[in-house]
mmCIF file with all atom_site columns, C-alpha atoms in Angstrom:
data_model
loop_
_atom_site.group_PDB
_atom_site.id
_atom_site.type_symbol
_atom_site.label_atom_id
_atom_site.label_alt_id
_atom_site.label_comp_id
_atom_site.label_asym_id
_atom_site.label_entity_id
_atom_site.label_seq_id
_atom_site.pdbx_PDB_ins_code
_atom_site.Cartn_x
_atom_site.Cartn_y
_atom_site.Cartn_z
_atom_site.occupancy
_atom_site.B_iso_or_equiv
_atom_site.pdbx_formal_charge
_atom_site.auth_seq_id
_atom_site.auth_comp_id
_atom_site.auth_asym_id
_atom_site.auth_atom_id
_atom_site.pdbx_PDB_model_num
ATOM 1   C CA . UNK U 1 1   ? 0.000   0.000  0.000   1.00 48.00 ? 992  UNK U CA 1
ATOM 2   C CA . UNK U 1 2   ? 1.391   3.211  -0.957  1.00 47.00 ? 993  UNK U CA 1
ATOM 3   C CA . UNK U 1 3   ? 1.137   6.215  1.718   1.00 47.00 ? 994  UNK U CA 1
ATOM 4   C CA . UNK U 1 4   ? 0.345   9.589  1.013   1.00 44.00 ? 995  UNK U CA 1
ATOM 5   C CA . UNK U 1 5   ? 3.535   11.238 1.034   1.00 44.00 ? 996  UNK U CA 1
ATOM 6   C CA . UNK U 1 6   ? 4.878   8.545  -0.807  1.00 46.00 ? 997  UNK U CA 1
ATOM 7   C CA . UNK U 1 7   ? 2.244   9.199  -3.773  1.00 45.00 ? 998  UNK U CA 1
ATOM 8   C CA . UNK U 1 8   ? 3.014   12.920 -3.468  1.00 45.00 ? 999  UNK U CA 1
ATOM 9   C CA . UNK U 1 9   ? 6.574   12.511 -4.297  1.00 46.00 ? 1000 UNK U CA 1
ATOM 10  C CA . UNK U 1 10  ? 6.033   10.132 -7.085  1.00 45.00 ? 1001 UNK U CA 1
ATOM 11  C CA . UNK U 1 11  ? 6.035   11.641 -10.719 1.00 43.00 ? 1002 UNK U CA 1
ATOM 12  C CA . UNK U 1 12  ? 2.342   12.415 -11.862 1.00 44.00 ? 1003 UNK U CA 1
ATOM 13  C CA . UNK U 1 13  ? 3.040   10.788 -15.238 1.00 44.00 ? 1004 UNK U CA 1
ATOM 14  C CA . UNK U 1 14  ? 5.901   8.139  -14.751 1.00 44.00 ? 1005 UNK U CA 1
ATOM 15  C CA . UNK U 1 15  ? 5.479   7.228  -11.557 1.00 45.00 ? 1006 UNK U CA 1
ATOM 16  C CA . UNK U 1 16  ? 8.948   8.090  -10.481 1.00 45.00 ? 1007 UNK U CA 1
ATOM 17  C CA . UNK U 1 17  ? 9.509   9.841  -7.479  1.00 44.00 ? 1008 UNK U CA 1
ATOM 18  C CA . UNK U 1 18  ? 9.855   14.119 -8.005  1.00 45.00 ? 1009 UNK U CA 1
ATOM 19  C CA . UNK U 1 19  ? 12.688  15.992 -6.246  1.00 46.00 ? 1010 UNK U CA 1
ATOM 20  C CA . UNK U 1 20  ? 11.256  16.805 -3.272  1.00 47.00 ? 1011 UNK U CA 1
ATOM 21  C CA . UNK U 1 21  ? 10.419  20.660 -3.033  1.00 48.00 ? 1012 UNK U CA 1
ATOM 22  C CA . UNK U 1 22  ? 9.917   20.813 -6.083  1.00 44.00 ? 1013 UNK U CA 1
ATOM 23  C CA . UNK U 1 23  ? 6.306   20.684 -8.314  1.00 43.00 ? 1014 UNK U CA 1
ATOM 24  C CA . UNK U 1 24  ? 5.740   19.061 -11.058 1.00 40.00 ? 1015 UNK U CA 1
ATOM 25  C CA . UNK U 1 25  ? 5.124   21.065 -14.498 1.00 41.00 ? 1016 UNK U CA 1
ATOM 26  C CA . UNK U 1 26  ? 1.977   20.247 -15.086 1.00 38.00 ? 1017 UNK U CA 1
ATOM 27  C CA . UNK U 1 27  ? 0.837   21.675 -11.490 1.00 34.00 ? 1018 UNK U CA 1
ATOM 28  C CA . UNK U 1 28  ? 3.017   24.673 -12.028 1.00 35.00 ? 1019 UNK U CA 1
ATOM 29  C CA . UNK U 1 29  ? 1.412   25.698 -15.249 1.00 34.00 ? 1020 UNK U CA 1
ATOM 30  C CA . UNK U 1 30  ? -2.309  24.556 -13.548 1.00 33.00 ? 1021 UNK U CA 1
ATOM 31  C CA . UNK U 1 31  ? -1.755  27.384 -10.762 1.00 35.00 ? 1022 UNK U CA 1
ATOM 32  C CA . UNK U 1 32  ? -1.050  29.933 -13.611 1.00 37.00 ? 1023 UNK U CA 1
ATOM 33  C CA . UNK U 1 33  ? -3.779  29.178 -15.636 1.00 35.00 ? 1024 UNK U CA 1
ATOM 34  C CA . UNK U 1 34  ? -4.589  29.143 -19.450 1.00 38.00 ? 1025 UNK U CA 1
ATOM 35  C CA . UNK U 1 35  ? -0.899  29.996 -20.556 1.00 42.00 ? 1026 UNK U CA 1
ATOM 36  C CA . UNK U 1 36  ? -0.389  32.425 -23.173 1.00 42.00 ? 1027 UNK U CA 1
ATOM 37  C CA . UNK U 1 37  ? 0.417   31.608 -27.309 1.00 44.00 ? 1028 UNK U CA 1
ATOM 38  C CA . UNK U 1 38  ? 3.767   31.425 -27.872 1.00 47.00 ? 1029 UNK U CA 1
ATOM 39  C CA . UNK U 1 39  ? 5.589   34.881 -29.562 1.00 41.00 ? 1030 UNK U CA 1
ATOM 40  C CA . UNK U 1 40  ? 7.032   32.089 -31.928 1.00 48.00 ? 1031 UNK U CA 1
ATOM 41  C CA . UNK U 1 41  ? 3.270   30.931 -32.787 1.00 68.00 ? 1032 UNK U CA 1
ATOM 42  C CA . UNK U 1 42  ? 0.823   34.066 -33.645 1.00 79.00 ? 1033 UNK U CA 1
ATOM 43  C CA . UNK U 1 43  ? -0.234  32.119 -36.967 1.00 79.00 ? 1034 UNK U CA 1
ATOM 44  C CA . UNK U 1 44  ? -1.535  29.670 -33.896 1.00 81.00 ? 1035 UNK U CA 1
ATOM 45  C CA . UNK U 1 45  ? -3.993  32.340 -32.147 1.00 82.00 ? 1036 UNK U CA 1
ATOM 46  C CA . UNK U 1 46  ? -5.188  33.548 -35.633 1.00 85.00 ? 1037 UNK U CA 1
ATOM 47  C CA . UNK U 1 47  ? -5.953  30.033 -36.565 1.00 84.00 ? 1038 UNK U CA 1
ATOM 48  C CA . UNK U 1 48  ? -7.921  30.181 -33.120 1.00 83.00 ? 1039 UNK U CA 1
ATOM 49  C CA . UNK U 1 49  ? -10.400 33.372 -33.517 1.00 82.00 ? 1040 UNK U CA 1
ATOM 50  C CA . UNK U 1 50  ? -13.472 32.825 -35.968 1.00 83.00 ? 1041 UNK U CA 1
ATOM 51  C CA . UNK U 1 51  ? -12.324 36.585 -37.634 1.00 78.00 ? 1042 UNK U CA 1
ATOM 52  C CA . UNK U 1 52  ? -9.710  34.286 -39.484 1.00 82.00 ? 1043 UNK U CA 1
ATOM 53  C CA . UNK U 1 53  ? -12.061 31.276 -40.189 1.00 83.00 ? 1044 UNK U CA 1
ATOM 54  C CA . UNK U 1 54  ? -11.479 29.461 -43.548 1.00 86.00 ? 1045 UNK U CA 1
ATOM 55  C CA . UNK U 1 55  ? -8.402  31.089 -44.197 1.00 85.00 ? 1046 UNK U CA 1
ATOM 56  C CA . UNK U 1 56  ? -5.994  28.655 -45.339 1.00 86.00 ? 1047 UNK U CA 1
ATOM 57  C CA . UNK U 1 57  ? -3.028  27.354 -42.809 1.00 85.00 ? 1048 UNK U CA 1
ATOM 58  C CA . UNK U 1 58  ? -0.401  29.145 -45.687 1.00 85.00 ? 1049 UNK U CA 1
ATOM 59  C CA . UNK U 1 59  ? -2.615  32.598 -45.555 1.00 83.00 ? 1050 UNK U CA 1
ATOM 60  C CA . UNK U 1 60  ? -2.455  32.660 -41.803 1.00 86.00 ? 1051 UNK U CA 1
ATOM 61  C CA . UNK U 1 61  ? 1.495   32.121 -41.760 1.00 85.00 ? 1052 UNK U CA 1
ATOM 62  C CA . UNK U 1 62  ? 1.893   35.318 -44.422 1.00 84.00 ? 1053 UNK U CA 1
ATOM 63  C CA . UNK U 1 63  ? -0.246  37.401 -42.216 1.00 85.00 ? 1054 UNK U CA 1
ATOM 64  C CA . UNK U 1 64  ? 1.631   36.078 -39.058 1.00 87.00 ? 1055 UNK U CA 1
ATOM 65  C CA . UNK U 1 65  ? 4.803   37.242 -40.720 1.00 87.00 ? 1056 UNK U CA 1
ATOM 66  C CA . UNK U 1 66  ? 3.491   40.676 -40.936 1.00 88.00 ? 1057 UNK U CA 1
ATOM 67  C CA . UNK U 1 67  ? 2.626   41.080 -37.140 1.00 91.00 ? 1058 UNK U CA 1
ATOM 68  C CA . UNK U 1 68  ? 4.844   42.870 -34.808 1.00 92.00 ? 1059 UNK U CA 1
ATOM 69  C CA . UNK U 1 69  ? 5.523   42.210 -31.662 1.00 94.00 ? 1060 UNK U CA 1
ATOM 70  C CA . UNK U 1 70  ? 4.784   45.057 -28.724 1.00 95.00 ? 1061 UNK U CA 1
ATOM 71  C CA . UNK U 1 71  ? 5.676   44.599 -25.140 1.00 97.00 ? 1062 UNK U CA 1
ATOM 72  C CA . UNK U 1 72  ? 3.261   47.020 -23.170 1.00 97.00 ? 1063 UNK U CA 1
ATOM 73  C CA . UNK U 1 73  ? 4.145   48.005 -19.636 1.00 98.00 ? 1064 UNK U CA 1
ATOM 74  C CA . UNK U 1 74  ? 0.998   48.232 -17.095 1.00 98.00 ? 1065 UNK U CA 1
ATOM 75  C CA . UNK U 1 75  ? -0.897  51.488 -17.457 1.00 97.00 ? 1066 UNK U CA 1
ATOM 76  C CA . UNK U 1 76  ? 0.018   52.089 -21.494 1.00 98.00 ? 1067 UNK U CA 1
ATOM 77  C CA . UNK U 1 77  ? -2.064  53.606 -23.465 1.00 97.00 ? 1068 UNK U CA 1
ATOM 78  C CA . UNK U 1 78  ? -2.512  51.312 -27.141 1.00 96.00 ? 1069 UNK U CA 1
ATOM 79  C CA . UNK U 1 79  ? -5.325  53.615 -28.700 1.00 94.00 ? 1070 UNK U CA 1
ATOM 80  C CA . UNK U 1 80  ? -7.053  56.842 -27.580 1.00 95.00 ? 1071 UNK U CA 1
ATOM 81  C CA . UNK U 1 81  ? -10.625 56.816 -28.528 1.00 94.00 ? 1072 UNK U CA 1
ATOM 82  C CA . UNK U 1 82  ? -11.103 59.285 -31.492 1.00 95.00 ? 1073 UNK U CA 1
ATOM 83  C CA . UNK U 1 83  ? -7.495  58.180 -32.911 1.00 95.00 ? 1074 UNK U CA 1
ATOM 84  C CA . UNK U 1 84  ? -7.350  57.184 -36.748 1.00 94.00 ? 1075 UNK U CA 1
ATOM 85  C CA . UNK U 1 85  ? -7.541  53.287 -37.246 1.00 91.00 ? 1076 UNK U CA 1
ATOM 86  C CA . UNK U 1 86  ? -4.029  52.185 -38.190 1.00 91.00 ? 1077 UNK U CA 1
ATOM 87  C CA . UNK U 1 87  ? -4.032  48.814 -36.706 1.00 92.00 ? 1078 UNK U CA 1
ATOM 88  C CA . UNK U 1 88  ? -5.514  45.474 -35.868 1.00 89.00 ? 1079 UNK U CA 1
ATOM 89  C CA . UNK U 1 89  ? -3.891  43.933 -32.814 1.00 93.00 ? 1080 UNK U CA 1
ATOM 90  C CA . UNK U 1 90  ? -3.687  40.203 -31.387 1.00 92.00 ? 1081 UNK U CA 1
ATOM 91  C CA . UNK U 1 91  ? -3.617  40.126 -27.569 1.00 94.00 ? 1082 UNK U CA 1
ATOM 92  C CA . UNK U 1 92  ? -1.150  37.140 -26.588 1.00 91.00 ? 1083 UNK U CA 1
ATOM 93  C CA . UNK U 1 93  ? -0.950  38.183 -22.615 1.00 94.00 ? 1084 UNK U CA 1
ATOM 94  C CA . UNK U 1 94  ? -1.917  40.183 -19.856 1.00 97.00 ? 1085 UNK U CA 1
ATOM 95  C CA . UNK U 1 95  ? -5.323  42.200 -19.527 1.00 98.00 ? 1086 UNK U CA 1
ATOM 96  C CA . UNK U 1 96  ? -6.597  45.575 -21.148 1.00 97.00 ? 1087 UNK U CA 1
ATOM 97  C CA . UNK U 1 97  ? -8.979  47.982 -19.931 1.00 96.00 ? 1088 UNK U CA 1
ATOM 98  C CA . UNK U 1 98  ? -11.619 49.079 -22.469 1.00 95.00 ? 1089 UNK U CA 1
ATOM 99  C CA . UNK U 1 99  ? -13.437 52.862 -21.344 1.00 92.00 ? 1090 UNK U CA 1
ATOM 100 C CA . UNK U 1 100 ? -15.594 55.332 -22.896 1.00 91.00 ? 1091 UNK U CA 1
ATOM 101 C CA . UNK U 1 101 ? -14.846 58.929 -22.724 1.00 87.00 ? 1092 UNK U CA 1
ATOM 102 C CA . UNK U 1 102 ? -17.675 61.028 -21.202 1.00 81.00 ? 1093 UNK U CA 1
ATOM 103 C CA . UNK U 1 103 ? -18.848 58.041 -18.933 1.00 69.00 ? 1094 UNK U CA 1
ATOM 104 C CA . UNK U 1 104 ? -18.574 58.426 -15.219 1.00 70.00 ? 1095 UNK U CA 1
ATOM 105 C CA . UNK U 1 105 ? -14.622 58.596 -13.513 1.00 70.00 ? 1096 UNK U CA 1
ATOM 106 C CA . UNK U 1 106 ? -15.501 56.276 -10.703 1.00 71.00 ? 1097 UNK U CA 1
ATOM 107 C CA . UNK U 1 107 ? -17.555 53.765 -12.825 1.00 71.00 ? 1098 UNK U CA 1
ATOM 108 C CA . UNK U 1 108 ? -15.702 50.521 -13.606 1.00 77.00 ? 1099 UNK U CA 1
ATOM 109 C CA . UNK U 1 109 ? -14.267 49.862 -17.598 1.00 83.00 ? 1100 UNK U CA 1
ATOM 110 C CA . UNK U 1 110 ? -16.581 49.805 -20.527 1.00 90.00 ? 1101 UNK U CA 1
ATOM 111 C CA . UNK U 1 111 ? -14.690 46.293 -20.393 1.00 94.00 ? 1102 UNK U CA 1
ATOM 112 C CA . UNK U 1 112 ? -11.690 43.755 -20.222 1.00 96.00 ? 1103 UNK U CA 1
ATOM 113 C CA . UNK U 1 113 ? -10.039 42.462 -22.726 1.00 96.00 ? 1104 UNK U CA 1
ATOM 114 C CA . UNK U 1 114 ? -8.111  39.231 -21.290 1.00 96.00 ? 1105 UNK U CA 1
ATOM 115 C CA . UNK U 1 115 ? -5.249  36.821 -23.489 1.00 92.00 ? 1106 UNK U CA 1
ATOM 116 C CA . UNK U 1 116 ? -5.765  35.345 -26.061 1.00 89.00 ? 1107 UNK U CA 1
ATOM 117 C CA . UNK U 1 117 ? -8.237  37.918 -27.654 1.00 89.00 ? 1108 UNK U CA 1
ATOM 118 C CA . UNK U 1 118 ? -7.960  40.553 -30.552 1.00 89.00 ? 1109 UNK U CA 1
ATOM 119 C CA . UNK U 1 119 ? -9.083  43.904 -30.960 1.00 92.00 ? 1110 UNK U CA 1
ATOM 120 C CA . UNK U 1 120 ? -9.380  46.868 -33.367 1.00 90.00 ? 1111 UNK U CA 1
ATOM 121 C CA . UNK U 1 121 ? -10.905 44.842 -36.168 1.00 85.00 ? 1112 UNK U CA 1
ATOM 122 C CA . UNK U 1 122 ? -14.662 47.182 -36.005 1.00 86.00 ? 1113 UNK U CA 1
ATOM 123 C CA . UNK U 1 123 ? -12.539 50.988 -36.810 1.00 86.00 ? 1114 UNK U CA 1
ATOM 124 C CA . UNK U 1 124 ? -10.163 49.001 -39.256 1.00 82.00 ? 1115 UNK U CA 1
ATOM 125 C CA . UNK U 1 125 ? -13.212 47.709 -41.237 1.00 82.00 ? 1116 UNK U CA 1
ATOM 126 C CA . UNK U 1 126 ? -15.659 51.046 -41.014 1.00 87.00 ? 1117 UNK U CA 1
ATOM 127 C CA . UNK U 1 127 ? -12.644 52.998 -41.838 1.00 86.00 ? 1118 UNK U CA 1
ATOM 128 C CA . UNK U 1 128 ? -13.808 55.087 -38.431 1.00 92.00 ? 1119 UNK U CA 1
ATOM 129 C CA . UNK U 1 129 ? -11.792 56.250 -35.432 1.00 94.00 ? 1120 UNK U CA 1
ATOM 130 C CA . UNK U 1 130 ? -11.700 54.433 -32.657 1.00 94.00 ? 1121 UNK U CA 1
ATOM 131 C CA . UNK U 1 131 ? -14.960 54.287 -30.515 1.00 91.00 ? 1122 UNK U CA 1
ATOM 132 C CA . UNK U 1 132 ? -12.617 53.470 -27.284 1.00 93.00 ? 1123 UNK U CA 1
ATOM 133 C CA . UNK U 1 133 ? -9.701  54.127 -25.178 1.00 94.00 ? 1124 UNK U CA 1
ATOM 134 C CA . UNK U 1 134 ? -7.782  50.418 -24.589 1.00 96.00 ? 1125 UNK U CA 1
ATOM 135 C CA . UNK U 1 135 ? -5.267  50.950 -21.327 1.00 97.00 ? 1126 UNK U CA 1
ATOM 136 C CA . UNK U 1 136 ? -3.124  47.943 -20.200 1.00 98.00 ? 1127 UNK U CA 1
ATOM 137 C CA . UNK U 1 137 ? -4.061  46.658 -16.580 1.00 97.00 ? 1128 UNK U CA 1
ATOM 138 C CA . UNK U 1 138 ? -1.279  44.411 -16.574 1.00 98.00 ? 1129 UNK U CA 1
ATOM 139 C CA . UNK U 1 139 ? 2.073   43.889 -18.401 1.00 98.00 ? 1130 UNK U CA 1
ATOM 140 C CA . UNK U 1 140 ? 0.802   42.578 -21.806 1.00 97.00 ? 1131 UNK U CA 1
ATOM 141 C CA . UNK U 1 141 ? 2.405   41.932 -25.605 1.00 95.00 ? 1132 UNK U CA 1
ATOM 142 C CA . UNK U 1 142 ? 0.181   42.457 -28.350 1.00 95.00 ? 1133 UNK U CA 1
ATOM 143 C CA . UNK U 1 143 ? 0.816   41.609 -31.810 1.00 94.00 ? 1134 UNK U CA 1
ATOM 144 C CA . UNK U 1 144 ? -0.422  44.363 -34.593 1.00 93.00 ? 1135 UNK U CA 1
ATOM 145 C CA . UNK U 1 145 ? -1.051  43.897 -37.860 1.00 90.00 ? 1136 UNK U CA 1
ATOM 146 C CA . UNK U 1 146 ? -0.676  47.330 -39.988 1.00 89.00 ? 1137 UNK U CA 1
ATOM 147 C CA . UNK U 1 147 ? -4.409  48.161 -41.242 1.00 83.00 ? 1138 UNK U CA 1
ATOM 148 C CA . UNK U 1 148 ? -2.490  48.110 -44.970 1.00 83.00 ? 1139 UNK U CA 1
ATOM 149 C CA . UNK U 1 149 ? -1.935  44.381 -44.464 1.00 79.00 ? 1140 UNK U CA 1
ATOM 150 C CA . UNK U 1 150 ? -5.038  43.576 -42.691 1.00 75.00 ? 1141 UNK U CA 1
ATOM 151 C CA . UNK U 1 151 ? -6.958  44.901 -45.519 1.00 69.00 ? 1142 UNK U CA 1
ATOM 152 C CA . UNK U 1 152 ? -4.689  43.213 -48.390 1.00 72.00 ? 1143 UNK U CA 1
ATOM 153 C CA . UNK U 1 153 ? -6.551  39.823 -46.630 1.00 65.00 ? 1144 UNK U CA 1
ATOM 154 C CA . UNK U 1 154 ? -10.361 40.890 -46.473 1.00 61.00 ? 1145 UNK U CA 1
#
């Protein structure tokens, strides 16, 4: 019969005992939650979101190689609402704020925009300025895709 310290130590998937003090991957990356796409895989999240259904697994890797990478420290500013639409972007971690000018100071956000998500698609496609201010609430990276390049697809 095995005891209970003995099956804590053991390796969840070989059985093998686990250095003790330390945690297994799998129940490291189970604390964290969903974990974020890989920078090396954006043609992955695209693949993902039903904006990009039906495009073909080649299409999605020449967009992908179009996207740039932007690391976003908490409290940036990505848009202003009002601003010209230059820009689709791909949200691959961390949260976003979403407000409203003219709404009240001490309500909370218009909303949140958590990873993996995407944003900026509605001014991009109307050709109209942005109808929001988007604020990081947490580190984040987003990956944008010019509006030039974005519209070269649809």
């Amino acid at each position: 019969m095995t005891t209970r310290k003995q099956m804590a130590t053991k390796h969840p998937r070989k059985g093998r005992s686990a250095r003790p003090g330390r945690k297994s991957p799998r129940s490291a990356a189970t604390r964290m939650g969903p974990r974020p796409v890989s920078a090396r895989q954006p043609a992955a999240l695209l693949q993902s979101m039903p904006l990009f259904a039906g495009v073909p697994k080649a299409g999605l890797a020449r967009i992908a190689g179009h996207l740039q990478r932007r690391h976003l420290p908490k409290g940036a500013t990505i848009f202003k609402q009002g601003d010209p639409a230059r820009e689709f972007c791909l949200l691959t971690s961390g949260r976003l704020e979403v407000t409203v000018a003219g709404g009240d100071p001490d309500s909370p956000p218009v909303g949140v925009i958590e990873a993996p998500s995407w944003f900026g698609e509605l001014a991009i496609v109307t050709r109209q300025p942005r109808t929001a201010t988007i604020r990081a609430l947490t580190d984040s990276e987003v990956w944008v895709l010019p509006w030039t390049d974005f519209n070269a697809v649809f």
